[in-house]
Tab-separated table of C-alpha atoms in Angstrom:
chain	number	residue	atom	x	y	z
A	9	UNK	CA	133.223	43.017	73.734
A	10	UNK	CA	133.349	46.026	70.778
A	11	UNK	CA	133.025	48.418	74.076
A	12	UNK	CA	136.142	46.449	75.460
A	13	UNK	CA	138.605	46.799	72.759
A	14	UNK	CA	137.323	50.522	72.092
A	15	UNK	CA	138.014	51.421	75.538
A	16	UNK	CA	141.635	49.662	75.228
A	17	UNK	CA	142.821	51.824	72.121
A	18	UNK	CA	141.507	54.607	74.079
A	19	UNK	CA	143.352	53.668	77.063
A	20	UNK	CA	146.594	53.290	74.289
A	21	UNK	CA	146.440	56.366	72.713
A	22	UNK	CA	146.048	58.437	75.858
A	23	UNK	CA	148.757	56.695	77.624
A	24	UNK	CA	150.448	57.256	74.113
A	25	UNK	CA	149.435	60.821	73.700
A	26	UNK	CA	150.483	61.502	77.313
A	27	UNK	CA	154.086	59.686	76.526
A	28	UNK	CA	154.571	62.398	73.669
A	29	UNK	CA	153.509	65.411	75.557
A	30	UNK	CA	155.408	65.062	78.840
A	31	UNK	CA	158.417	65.710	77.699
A	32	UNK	CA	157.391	69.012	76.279
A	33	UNK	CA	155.647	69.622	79.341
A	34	UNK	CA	158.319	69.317	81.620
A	35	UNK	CA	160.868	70.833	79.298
A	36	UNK	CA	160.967	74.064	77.474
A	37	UNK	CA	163.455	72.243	74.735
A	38	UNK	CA	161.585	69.252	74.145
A	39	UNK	CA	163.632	66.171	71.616
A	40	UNK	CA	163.307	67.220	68.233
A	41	UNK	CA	160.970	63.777	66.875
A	42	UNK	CA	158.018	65.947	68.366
A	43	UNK	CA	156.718	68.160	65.539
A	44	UNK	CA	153.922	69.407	68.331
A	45	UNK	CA	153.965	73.240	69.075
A	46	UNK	CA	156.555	74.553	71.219
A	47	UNK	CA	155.487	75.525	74.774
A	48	UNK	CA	156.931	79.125	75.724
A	49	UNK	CA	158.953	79.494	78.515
A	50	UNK	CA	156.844	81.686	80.365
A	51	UNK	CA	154.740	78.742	81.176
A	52	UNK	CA	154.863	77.204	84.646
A	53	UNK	CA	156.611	74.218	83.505
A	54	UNK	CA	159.439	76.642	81.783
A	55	UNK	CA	159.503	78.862	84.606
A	56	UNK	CA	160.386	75.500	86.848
A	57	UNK	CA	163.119	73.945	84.745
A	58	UNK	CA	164.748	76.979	84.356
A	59	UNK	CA	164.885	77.357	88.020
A	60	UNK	CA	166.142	73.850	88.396
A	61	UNK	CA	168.870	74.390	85.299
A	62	UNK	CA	169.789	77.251	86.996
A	63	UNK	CA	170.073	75.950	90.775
A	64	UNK	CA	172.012	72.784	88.603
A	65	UNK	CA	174.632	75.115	86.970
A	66	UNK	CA	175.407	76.572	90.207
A	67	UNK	CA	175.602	73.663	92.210
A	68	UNK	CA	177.800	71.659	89.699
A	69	UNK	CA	179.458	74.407	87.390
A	70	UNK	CA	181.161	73.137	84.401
A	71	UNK	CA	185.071	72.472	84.835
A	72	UNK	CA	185.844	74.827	82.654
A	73	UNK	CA	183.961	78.035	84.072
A	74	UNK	CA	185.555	81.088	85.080
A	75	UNK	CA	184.178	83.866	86.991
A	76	UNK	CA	183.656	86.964	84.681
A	77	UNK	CA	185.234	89.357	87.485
A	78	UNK	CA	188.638	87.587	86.915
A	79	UNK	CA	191.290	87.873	84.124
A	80	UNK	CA	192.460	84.195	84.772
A	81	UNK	CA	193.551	82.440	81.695
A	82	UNK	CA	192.849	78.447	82.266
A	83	UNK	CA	195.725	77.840	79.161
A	84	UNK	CA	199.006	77.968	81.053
A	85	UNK	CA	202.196	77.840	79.418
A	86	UNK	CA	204.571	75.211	79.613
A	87	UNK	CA	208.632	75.246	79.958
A	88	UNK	CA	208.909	74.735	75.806
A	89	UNK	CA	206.328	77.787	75.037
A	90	UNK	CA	208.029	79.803	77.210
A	91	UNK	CA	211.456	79.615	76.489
A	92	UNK	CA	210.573	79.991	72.814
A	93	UNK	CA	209.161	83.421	73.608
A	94	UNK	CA	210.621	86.900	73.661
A	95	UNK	CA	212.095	88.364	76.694
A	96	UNK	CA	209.517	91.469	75.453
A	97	UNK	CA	206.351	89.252	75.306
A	98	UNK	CA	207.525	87.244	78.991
A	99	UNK	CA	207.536	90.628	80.712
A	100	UNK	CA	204.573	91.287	79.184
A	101	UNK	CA	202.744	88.307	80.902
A	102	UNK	CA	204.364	88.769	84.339
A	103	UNK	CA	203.088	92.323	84.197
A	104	UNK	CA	199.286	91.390	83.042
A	105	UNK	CA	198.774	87.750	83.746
A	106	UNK	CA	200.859	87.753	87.105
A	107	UNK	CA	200.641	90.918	88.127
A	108	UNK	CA	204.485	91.857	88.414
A	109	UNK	CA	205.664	95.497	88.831
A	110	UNK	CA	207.956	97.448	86.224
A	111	UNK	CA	210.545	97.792	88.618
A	112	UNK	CA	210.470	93.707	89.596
A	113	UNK	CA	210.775	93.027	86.135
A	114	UNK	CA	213.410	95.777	85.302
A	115	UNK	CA	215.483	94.137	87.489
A	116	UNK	CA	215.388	90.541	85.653
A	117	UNK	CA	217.830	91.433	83.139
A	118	UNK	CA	218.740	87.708	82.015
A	119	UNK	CA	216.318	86.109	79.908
A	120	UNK	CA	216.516	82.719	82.508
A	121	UNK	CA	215.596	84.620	85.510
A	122	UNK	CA	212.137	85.577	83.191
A	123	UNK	CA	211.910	82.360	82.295
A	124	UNK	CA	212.267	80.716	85.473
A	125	UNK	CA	209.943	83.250	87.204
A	126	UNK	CA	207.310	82.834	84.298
A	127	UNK	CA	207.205	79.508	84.678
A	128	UNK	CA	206.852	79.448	88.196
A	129	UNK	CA	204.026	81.696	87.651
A	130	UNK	CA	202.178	79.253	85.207
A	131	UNK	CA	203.176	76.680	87.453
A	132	UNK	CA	201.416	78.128	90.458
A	133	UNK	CA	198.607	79.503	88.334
A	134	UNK	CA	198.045	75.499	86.951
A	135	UNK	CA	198.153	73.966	90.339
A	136	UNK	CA	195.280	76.228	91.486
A	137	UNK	CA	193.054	76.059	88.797
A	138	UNK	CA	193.724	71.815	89.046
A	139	UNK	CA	192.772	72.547	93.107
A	140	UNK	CA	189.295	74.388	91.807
A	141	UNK	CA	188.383	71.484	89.841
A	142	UNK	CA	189.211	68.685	92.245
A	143	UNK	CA	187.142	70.727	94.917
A	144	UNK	CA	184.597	70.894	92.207
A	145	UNK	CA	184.947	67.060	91.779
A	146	UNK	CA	185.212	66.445	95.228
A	147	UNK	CA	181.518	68.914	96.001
A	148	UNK	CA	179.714	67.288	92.753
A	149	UNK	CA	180.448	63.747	94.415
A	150	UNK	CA	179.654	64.348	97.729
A	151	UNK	CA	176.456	65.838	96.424
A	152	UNK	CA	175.319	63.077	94.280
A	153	UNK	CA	176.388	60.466	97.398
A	154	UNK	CA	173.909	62.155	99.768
A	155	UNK	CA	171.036	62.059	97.005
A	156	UNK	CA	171.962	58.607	96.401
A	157	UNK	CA	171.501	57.969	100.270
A	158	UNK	CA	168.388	60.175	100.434
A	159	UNK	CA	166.922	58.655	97.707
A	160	UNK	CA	167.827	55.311	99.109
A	161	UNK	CA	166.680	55.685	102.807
A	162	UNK	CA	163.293	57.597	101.662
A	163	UNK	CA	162.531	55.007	98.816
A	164	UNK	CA	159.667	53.396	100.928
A	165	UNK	CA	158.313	56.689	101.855
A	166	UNK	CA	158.614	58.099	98.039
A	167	UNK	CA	156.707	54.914	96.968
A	168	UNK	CA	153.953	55.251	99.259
A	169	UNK	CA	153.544	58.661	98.226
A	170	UNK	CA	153.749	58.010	94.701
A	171	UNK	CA	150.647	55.434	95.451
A	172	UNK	CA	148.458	57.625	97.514
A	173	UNK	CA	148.943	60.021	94.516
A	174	UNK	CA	148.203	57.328	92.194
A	175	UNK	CA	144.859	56.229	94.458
A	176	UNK	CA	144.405	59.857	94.532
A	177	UNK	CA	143.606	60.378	90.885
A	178	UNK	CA	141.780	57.319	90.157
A	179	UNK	CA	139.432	58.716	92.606
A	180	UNK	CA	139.438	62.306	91.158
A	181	UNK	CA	138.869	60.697	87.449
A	182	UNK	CA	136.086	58.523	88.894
A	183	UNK	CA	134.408	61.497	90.289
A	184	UNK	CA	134.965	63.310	87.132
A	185	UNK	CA	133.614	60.682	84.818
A	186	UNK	CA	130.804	59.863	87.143
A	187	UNK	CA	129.341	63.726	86.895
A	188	UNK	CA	129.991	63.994	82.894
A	189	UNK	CA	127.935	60.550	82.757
A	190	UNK	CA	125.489	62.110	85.083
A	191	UNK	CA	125.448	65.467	82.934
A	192	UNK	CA	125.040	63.301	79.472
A	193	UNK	CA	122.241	61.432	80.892
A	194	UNK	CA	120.187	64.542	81.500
C-alpha cells in the first residue's frame, strides 16, 4: 500500500513538474510566476515559436502597421484641423503628404480652394487606409474560418493521432523502465 501512495505523489509531482515546465518549453517568454531559469532562444523550442510569431505577424499584421518604405501618416486631418491651419502649413502638406507640385499649388491662391483640396486629400487618404484594414479584417476571418473547418473536419483524425502518440509513449516508457529495472537488478 506505502508503494501505492509513493508511486501516486510521484505520479503528482511529475505531472506537476511537467505542468510548470511546458510553458517555458514551448515559449521563450514564459509567465512570470515561474522563477525557473530562462531557456535561451537559440534553443529548438525558441527557434520554433519565433518562426511561428513571425509567420503570425505576417499573416495577421496589426491594424495599425505601416510599411517602412512608405511616408503614409494613418492620423488624417479633419475639416475643423484644417481650416484652423495656415494657408503656409496646408501647402506644406499637399506638397509632402500628397504629393502636389509647386506650380499646382501656386495656382490655389484662395485659402478654400487649399482647404477643399486638403481635405479631399485626407479624405481619400482615410478611405484607403479604412479599405487596408477591412481587407485585413476580411483575410484574418477568412483565415481563422478555414482553421475552424480544418480543425473541425480533421478532429477524428487529430484524436486518433493524439492516441497512437499517447500508446506510443507508454510503450517507449515501459521499455525504458523495464531495461533500468533490468540494469538495477544486475
Amino acid at each position: 500500500m506505502r508503494h501505492i501512495i509513493i508511486s501516486k505523489s510521484k505520479q503528482i509531482s511529475a505531472c506537476l513538474l511537467l505542468f510548470m515546465l511546458v510553458p517555458q518549453i514551448l515559449t521563450p517568454h514564459a509567465p512570470l510566476w515561474l522563477n525557473l531559469p530562462r531557456v535561451t532562444t537559440a534553443s529548438a523550442s525558441g527557434i520554433l515559436t519565433d518562426l511561428v510569431s513571425s509567420a503570425i505577424e505576417r499573416l495577421f499584421p496589426p491594424e495599425d502597421y505601416i510599411d517602412i518604405d512608405d511616408d503614409f501618416e494613418t492620423k488624417t486631418l479633419n475639416i475643423v484641423e484644417i481650416s484652423e491651419m495656415r494657408a503656409r502649413d496646408i501647402k506644406r502638406r499637399l506638397s509632402r503628404s500628397h504629393g502636389y507640385d509647386p506650380d499646382e499649388l501656386s495656382r490655389m491662391i484662395d485659402k478654400k480652394d487649399l482647404i477643399n483640396t486638403l481635405s479631399f486629400e485626407e479624405h481619400k487618404a482615410y478611405q484607403q487606409e479604412s479599405d487596408r484594414r477591412k481587407w485585413i479584417r476580411l483575410k484574418t476571418t477568412v483565415i481563422y474560418t478555414c482553421i475552424a473547418v480544418m480543425v473541425v473536419m480533421f478532429w477524428p483524425l487529430l484524436r486518433h493521432a493524439l492516441e497512437v502518440g499517447h500508446v506510443n509513449f507508454v510503450v517507449y516508457t515501459d521499455r525504458r523502465k523495464y531495461e533500468i529495472k533490468r540494469c538495477h537488478d544486475f
